[in-house]
Every structure is written in C-alpha cells, then in structure tokens.
C-alpha cells in the first residue's frame, strides 16, 4: 500500500534552515508528484509547493519563493523540503502528500504523518 | 493567491444534512474542476474525501457529495454521523499552476 513516512520533529533557531524528509513506498516513485503542505498551530492548511518526482521540477507558492528548496532522491524514493531563513511564524506541522496522478492532478491524495518544526530562540 | 473562503463553522444533528461552501475566483474554482475536499479530525493528517469536484476515493461513503457553480464549490454530508465531526478543507488548482486551500470549516455534530 502507499506509504509516506516523514522524519522526526525539529527545533530550530530563527535564521536557521531545516530539512524535512518524506520516504515513500508502495507505488512507482517517478510517476507521481509530491506536494508539501503546512499547518501552523490552530490554523488551516497552506500549500508550500510540489516536486515532480520524475524530473525534479518544482512549483512553489509565492509566499515561499526564494526560501524553499524541494528535491528528490529517486534511488531512495525520498523527497526533501528545505526551508531557509526560518522565522517564528514558520512554526508548523509540515506534511508531504502524494498527488492523485492522471485524472486527478493537483489532488494531494495520500498523506504523511506530518513533521513538527518549531522555530524558537 | 488568497485562500479560498469557507464558513468558520457549521453544525447539524445526527441524521441531518449539512453543506459547506468554498468560494474562490475565476482564476481557480471558476475555471478548473480540480476541486478537492479534505477531512481532518484533531491531531491527524488530512484525509481526501472528494476530488474533481464530486468524485469519491475508494472507501469514502456516498453520504459525501460535491458540486460546483461558478466560483463556488460545495460539500454536502447527508445522514450526519458523530464520527463526521472534524475540520473540513477545500482546495483548488489555480491558473498559476499552484494549489490553494480554503481556511477550513469546523463541523460540529450536535
């Protein structure tokens, strides 16, 4: 079955960077986009961006452009999100989600468990 | 890209029907049928309930249905059950090749 398993919680200081991983299994890795979505405490969902697992191409929300890097390692079937110049309002749970694919592009269908990133002095 | 607009909360009694609206613009919902709905109980990851406006993934009860008119999409839950109590989010593909979510709606089953 499709599984996405994310790395553990992180605590970072303002100005630092964080890298979150998302290990996938149970499907052909290069056939589906991976989305990144975050949720600040008590707040709603916010789309961060997506990576094309086949060619590594990325799209990101305007709010994150210049600060976010999304990459993938096809041999490890793992996708990474790196966020730099962290601020306190980047404190959130970061989710990865596999796209629905053909017939349902831009549909985050299968979700990881989430990774809490806390930014605190 | 501004978030899609959802009501902060809705409520209903068991057995009743409720509808949650999701309003966007001609740059997202108004042009594309790539509208999805997610259910998120507290402390859990979101779960896809509907995609392409009204299609249900395997395992989602047919009590959940979706529609769209103009710039507004809607999720209707019929025959409300206590386990339906959760936060619900809509999302849409946009003309900028991005995804935008709604602000979320808390459903209370009284």
CSV table of C-alpha atoms in Angstrom, one decimal:
chain,number,residue,atom,x,y,z
A,1,UNK,CA,0.0,0.0,0.0
A,2,UNK,CA,1.0,3.6,-0.5
A,3,UNK,CA,3.0,4.9,2.5
A,4,UNK,CA,4.7,8.2,3.2
A,5,UNK,CA,6.9,8.3,6.3
A,6,UNK,CA,8.3,11.7,7.4
A,7,UNK,CA,11.3,12.5,9.5
A,8,UNK,CA,11.0,13.5,13.2
A,9,UNK,CA,10.3,16.8,14.9
A,10,UNK,CA,12.8,19.6,14.6
A,11,UNK,CA,13.6,22.6,16.8
A,12,UNK,CA,15.5,25.5,15.1
A,13,UNK,CA,16.6,29.0,15.9
A,14,UNK,CA,15.4,32.0,13.8
A,15,UNK,CA,17.5,32.4,10.7
A,16,UNK,CA,18.5,28.8,10.5
A,17,UNK,CA,17.4,26.2,7.9
A,18,UNK,CA,15.5,23.0,8.3
A,19,UNK,CA,15.3,19.9,6.0
A,20,UNK,CA,12.4,17.5,6.3
A,21,UNK,CA,12.4,14.1,4.5
A,22,UNK,CA,9.5,12.1,3.2
A,23,UNK,CA,10.2,8.4,2.5
A,24,UNK,CA,7.7,6.9,0.0
A,25,UNK,CA,6.9,3.3,-0.8
A,26,UNK,CA,4.2,1.1,-2.3
A,27,UNK,CA,4.0,2.7,-5.8
A,28,UNK,CA,6.2,3.7,-8.8
A,29,UNK,CA,8.1,6.7,-7.3
A,30,UNK,CA,8.7,8.7,-10.5
A,31,UNK,CA,5.0,8.5,-11.6
A,32,UNK,CA,3.6,10.9,-9.1
A,33,UNK,CA,4.2,14.5,-7.9
A,34,UNK,CA,4.7,15.1,-4.1
A,35,UNK,CA,3.1,18.1,-2.5
A,36,UNK,CA,4.3,19.9,0.7
A,37,UNK,CA,1.6,21.4,2.9
A,38,UNK,CA,2.0,23.1,6.2
A,39,UNK,CA,-0.3,23.8,9.1
A,40,UNK,CA,0.6,26.3,11.8
A,41,UNK,CA,-0.8,25.6,15.3
A,42,UNK,CA,-4.6,26.1,15.4
A,43,UNK,CA,-4.6,27.3,11.8
A,44,UNK,CA,-5.6,26.0,8.4
A,45,UNK,CA,-3.7,24.2,5.6
A,46,UNK,CA,-1.2,26.1,3.4
A,47,UNK,CA,0.3,24.8,0.2
A,48,UNK,CA,4.0,25.1,0.1
A,49,UNK,CA,4.8,23.6,-3.2
A,50,UNK,CA,5.2,20.4,-5.2
A,51,UNK,CA,8.0,18.4,-6.8
A,52,UNK,CA,7.9,16.3,-10.0
A,53,UNK,CA,9.4,13.1,-8.9
A,54,UNK,CA,10.4,12.2,-12.4
A,55,UNK,CA,12.4,15.2,-13.4
A,56,UNK,CA,12.8,17.1,-10.1
A,57,UNK,CA,10.9,20.2,-11.4
A,58,UNK,CA,9.2,22.3,-8.8
A,59,UNK,CA,6.5,24.8,-8.2
A,60,UNK,CA,6.1,26.7,-5.0
A,61,UNK,CA,3.6,29.2,-3.5
A,62,UNK,CA,4.6,32.8,-3.9
A,63,UNK,CA,5.0,33.2,-0.1
A,64,UNK,CA,7.9,30.7,-0.1
A,65,UNK,CA,9.7,31.6,-3.3
A,66,UNK,CA,13.4,32.2,-2.6
A,67,UNK,CA,13.3,30.4,0.8
A,68,UNK,CA,12.1,26.9,-0.2
A,69,UNK,CA,14.0,24.1,-1.9
A,70,UNK,CA,12.3,20.8,-2.8
A,71,UNK,CA,14.4,17.9,-4.0
A,72,UNK,CA,14.1,14.2,-4.6
A,73,UNK,CA,16.3,11.1,-4.5
A,74,UNK,CA,14.9,8.5,-6.9
A,75,UNK,CA,17.2,5.7,-5.6
A,76,UNK,CA,15.9,6.3,-2.1
A,77,UNK,CA,12.3,7.1,-3.2
A,78,UNK,CA,12.5,10.0,-0.8
A,79,UNK,CA,11.6,13.7,-1.2
A,80,UNK,CA,13.0,16.6,0.8
A,81,UNK,CA,11.8,20.0,1.8
A,82,UNK,CA,14.3,22.6,2.9
A,83,UNK,CA,13.2,25.9,4.3
A,84,UNK,CA,15.8,28.6,5.0
A,85,UNK,CA,15.8,31.9,6.9
A,86,UNK,CA,13.4,30.5,9.4
A,87,UNK,CA,11.1,32.8,11.3
A,88,UNK,CA,8.8,32.2,14.3
A,89,UNK,CA,5.8,32.1,12.0
A,90,UNK,CA,7.3,29.1,10.2
A,91,UNK,CA,6.5,27.0,13.3
A,92,UNK,CA,4.1,24.4,11.9
A,93,UNK,CA,3.4,20.8,11.1
A,94,UNK,CA,4.8,20.1,7.6
A,95,UNK,CA,3.0,17.4,5.6
A,96,UNK,CA,4.1,15.6,2.4
A,97,UNK,CA,1.3,14.2,0.2
A,98,UNK,CA,1.4,12.1,-2.9
A,99,UNK,CA,-0.6,13.5,-5.8
A,100,UNK,CA,-3.6,11.6,-7.3
A,101,UNK,CA,-1.9,11.4,-10.7
A,102,UNK,CA,-3.6,11.0,-14.0
A,103,UNK,CA,-7.2,12.1,-13.9
A,104,UNK,CA,-6.7,13.9,-10.6
A,105,UNK,CA,-3.6,16.0,-10.9
A,106,UNK,CA,-3.1,18.5,-8.1
A,107,UNK,CA,-5.0,16.3,-5.7
A,108,UNK,CA,-3.0,15.5,-2.5
A,109,UNK,CA,-4.3,12.0,-2.0
A,110,UNK,CA,-2.0,10.1,0.3
A,111,UNK,CA,-0.5,12.0,3.3
A,112,UNK,CA,2.5,11.5,5.5
A,113,UNK,CA,2.1,11.7,9.3
A,114,UNK,CA,3.5,15.3,9.5
A,115,UNK,CA,6.7,16.7,10.9
A,116,UNK,CA,6.5,19.4,13.6
A,117,UNK,CA,9.1,22.2,13.0
A,118,UNK,CA,9.4,24.6,15.9
A,119,UNK,CA,11.3,27.9,15.4
A,120,UNK,CA,12.3,29.4,18.8
A,121,UNK,CA,15.1,31.5,20.2
B,1,UNK,CA,-3.0,33.8,-4.2
B,2,UNK,CA,-5.6,34.4,-1.5
B,3,UNK,CA,-7.1,31.5,0.4
B,4,UNK,CA,-10.5,30.2,-0.7
B,5,UNK,CA,-13.4,31.3,1.5
B,6,UNK,CA,-15.2,28.8,3.8
B,7,UNK,CA,-17.5,29.4,6.7
B,8,UNK,CA,-15.6,29.0,10.0
B,9,UNK,CA,-18.2,26.6,11.4
B,10,UNK,CA,-21.3,24.6,10.6
B,11,UNK,CA,-23.4,22.3,12.7
B,12,UNK,CA,-26.1,19.7,12.4
B,13,UNK,CA,-27.8,16.9,14.3
B,14,UNK,CA,-27.3,13.2,13.6
B,15,UNK,CA,-29.2,12.2,10.5
B,16,UNK,CA,-29.4,15.7,9.1
B,17,UNK,CA,-27.6,17.1,6.1
B,18,UNK,CA,-25.1,19.9,6.1
B,19,UNK,CA,-23.5,21.9,3.3
B,20,UNK,CA,-20.1,23.6,3.4
B,21,UNK,CA,-19.3,26.2,0.8
B,22,UNK,CA,-16.0,27.2,-0.7
B,23,UNK,CA,-15.7,30.4,-2.7
B,24,UNK,CA,-12.8,31.2,-5.0
B,25,UNK,CA,-12.4,33.3,-8.1
B,26,UNK,CA,-12.3,32.9,-11.9
B,27,UNK,CA,-8.6,32.0,-11.5
B,28,UNK,CA,-9.3,28.8,-9.6
B,29,UNK,CA,-12.7,27.3,-8.9
B,30,UNK,CA,-14.4,29.2,-11.6
B,31,UNK,CA,-12.2,27.8,-14.3
B,32,UNK,CA,-11.0,24.4,-13.1
B,33,UNK,CA,-12.8,21.3,-11.9
B,34,UNK,CA,-9.7,20.3,-9.8
B,35,UNK,CA,-11.5,21.0,-6.5
B,36,UNK,CA,-10.9,18.6,-3.6
B,37,UNK,CA,-12.3,18.3,-0.1
B,38,UNK,CA,-10.4,17.0,3.0
B,39,UNK,CA,-11.5,15.8,6.4
B,40,UNK,CA,-9.2,16.4,9.4
B,41,UNK,CA,-10.0,15.2,12.9
B,42,UNK,CA,-7.9,16.9,15.6
B,43,UNK,CA,-4.3,15.8,15.7
B,44,UNK,CA,-4.4,13.8,12.5
B,45,UNK,CA,-3.3,14.2,8.9
B,46,UNK,CA,-5.9,15.4,6.4
B,47,UNK,CA,-7.9,12.7,4.5
B,48,UNK,CA,-9.1,13.1,0.9
B,49,UNK,CA,-12.9,12.9,0.8
B,50,UNK,CA,-13.7,14.2,-2.7
B,51,UNK,CA,-11.7,15.2,-5.8
B,52,UNK,CA,-12.5,16.6,-9.2
B,53,UNK,CA,-15.5,18.4,-7.6
B,54,UNK,CA,-17.6,15.3,-6.8
B,55,UNK,CA,-15.5,12.1,-7.2
B,56,UNK,CA,-15.1,9.9,-4.2
B,57,UNK,CA,-11.9,7.9,-3.5
B,58,UNK,CA,-12.4,4.3,-2.7
B,59,UNK,CA,-13.8,3.8,0.9
B,60,UNK,CA,-15.4,7.2,1.2
B,61,UNK,CA,-19.2,6.8,2.0
B,62,UNK,CA,-21.6,8.1,-0.6
B,63,UNK,CA,-23.1,10.3,2.1
B,64,UNK,CA,-20.4,12.7,1.0
B,65,UNK,CA,-21.1,14.6,-2.3
B,66,UNK,CA,-19.8,17.6,-4.1
B,67,UNK,CA,-20.9,20.2,-6.6
B,68,UNK,CA,-19.8,23.4,-8.2
B,69,UNK,CA,-21.5,26.5,-9.5
B,70,UNK,CA,-19.5,29.4,-10.9
B,71,UNK,CA,-16.7,30.3,-8.4
B,72,UNK,CA,-18.2,28.3,-5.5
B,73,UNK,CA,-17.9,24.7,-4.7
B,74,UNK,CA,-19.9,22.8,-2.1
B,75,UNK,CA,-19.5,19.7,0.1
B,76,UNK,CA,-22.7,18.1,1.3
B,77,UNK,CA,-22.8,15.5,4.0
B,78,UNK,CA,-26.1,13.7,4.3
B,79,UNK,CA,-27.2,11.4,7.2
B,80,UNK,CA,-24.7,13.1,9.6
B,81,UNK,CA,-22.9,10.8,12.0
B,82,UNK,CA,-21.0,11.6,15.1
B,83,UNK,CA,-17.7,10.5,13.5
B,84,UNK,CA,-18.2,13.2,10.8
B,85,UNK,CA,-17.2,15.8,13.4
B,86,UNK,CA,-13.9,17.3,12.1
B,87,UNK,CA,-12.4,20.2,10.3
B,88,UNK,CA,-13.0,20.3,6.5
B,89,UNK,CA,-10.9,22.0,3.9
B,90,UNK,CA,-11.4,22.6,0.2
B,91,UNK,CA,-8.6,23.1,-2.3
B,92,UNK,CA,-8.4,24.1,-5.9
B,93,UNK,CA,-5.8,24.2,-8.7
B,94,UNK,CA,-5.1,27.7,-9.9
B,95,UNK,CA,-4.1,29.5,-13.1
B,96,UNK,CA,-0.6,30.0,-11.7
B,97,UNK,CA,-0.1,26.2,-11.6
B,98,UNK,CA,-0.3,26.2,-7.8
B,99,UNK,CA,-2.8,24.8,-5.2
B,100,UNK,CA,-4.8,27.0,-2.9
B,101,UNK,CA,-6.7,25.8,0.2
B,102,UNK,CA,-9.7,27.2,2.0
B,103,UNK,CA,-9.5,28.5,5.5
B,104,UNK,CA,-11.3,25.4,6.9
B,105,UNK,CA,-14.7,24.8,8.4
B,106,UNK,CA,-15.3,23.1,11.8
B,107,UNK,CA,-18.2,20.7,11.6
B,108,UNK,CA,-20.0,20.0,14.9
B,109,UNK,CA,-22.4,17.2,15.2
B,110,UNK,CA,-24.8,18.2,18.0
